[in-house]
mmCIF file with all atom_site columns, C-alpha atoms in Angstrom:
data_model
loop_
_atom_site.group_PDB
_atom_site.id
_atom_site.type_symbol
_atom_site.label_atom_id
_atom_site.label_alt_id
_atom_site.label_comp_id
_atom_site.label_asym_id
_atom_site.label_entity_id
_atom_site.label_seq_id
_atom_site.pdbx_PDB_ins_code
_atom_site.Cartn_x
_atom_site.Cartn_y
_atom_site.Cartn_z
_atom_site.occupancy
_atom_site.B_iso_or_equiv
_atom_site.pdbx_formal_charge
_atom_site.auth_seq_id
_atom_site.auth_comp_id
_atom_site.auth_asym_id
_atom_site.auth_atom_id
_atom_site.pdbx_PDB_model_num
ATOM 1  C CA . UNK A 1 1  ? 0.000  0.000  0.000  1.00 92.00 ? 155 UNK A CA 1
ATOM 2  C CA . UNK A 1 2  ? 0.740  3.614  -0.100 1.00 93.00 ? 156 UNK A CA 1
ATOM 3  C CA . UNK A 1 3  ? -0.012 6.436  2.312  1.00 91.00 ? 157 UNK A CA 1
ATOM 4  C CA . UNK A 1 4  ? 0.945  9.769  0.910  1.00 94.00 ? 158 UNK A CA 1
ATOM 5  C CA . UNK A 1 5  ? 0.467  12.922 2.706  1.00 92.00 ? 159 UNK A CA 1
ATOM 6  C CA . UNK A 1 6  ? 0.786  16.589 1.834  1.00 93.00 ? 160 UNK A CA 1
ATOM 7  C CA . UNK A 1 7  ? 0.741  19.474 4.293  1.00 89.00 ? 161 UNK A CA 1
ATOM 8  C CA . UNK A 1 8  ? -0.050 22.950 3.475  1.00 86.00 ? 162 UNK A CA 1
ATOM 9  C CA . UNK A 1 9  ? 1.149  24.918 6.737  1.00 87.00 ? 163 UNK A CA 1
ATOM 10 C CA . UNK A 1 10 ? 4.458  24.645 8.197  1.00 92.00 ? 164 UNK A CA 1
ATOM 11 C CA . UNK A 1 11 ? 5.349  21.779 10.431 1.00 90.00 ? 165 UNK A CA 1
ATOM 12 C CA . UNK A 1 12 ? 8.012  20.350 12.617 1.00 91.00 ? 166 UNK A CA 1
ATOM 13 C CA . UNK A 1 13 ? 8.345  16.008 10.847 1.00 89.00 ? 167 UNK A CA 1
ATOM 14 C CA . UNK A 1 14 ? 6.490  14.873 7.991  1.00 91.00 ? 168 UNK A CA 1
ATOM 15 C CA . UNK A 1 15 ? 5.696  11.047 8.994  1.00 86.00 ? 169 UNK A CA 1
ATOM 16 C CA . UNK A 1 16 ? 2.002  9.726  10.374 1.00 86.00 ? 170 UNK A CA 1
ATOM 17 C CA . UNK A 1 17 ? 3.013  6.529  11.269 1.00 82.00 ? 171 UNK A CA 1
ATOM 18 C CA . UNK A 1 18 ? 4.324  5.509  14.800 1.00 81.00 ? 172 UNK A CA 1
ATOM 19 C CA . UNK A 1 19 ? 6.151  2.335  16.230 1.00 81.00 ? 173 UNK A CA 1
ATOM 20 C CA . UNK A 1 20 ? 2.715  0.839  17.122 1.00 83.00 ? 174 UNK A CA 1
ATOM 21 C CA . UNK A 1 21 ? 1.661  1.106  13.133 1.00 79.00 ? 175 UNK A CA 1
ATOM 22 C CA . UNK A 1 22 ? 5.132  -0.125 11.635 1.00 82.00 ? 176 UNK A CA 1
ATOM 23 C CA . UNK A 1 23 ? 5.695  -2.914 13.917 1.00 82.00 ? 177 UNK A CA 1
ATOM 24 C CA . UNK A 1 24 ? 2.484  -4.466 14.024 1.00 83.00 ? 178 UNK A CA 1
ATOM 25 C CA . UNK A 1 25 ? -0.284 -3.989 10.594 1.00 84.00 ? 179 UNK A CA 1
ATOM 26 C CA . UNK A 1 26 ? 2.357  -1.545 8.426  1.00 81.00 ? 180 UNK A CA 1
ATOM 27 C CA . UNK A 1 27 ? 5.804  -4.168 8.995  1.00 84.00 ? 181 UNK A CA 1
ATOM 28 C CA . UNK A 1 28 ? 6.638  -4.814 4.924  1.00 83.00 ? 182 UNK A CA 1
ATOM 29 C CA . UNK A 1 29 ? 3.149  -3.726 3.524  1.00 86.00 ? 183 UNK A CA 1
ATOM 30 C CA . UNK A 1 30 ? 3.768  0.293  3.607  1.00 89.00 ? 184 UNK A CA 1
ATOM 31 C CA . UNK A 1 31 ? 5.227  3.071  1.801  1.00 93.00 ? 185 UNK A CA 1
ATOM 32 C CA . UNK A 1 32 ? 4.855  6.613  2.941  1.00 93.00 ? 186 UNK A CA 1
ATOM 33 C CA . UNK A 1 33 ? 5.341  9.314  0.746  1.00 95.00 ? 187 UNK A CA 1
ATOM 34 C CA . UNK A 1 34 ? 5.221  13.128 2.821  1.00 95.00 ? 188 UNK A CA 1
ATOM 35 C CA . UNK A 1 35 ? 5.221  16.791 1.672  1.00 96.00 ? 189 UNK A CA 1
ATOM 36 C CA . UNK A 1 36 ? 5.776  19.616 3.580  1.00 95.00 ? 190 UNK A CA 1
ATOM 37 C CA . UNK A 1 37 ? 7.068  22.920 4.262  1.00 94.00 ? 191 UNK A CA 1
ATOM 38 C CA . UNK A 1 38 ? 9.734  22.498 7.240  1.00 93.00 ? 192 UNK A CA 1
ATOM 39 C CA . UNK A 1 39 ? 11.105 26.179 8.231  1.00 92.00 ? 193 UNK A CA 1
ATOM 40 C CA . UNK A 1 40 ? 10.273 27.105 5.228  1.00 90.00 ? 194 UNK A CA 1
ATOM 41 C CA . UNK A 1 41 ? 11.648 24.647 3.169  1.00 92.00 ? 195 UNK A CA 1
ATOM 42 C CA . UNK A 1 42 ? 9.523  22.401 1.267  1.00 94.00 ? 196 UNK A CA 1
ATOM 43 C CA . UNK A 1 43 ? 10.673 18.922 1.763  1.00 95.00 ? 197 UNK A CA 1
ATOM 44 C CA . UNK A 1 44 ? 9.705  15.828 0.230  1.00 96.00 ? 198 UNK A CA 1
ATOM 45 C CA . UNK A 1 45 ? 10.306 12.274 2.511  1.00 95.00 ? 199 UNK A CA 1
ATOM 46 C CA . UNK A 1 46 ? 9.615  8.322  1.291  1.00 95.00 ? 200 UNK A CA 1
ATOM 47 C CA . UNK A 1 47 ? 9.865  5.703  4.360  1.00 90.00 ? 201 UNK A CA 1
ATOM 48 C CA . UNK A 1 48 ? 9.628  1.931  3.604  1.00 88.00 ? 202 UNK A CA 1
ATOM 49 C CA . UNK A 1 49 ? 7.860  0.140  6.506  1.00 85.00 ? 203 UNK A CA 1
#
């Protein structure tokens, strides 16, 4: 599966998912793609659970 994710308003991290998601239902199934503005930067993160 895939879980992207784009904010609109600054933020301080980009993930959603915690230990108790990749360890348990996400663990091999998951790919998160985030978008953000991070002091001002926009960033762009992919994590493989």
């Amino acid at each position: 599966m895939y879980f992207a994710v784009i904010y609109e308003v600054d933020c301080k991290w980009l993930y959603w998912l915690d230990r108790r998601n990749t360890n348990n239902w996400a663990a091999g199934r998951v790919t998160e793609l985030d978008a953000g503005k991070i002091d001002g930067t926009m960033k762009f993160e992919i994590r493989s659970y």
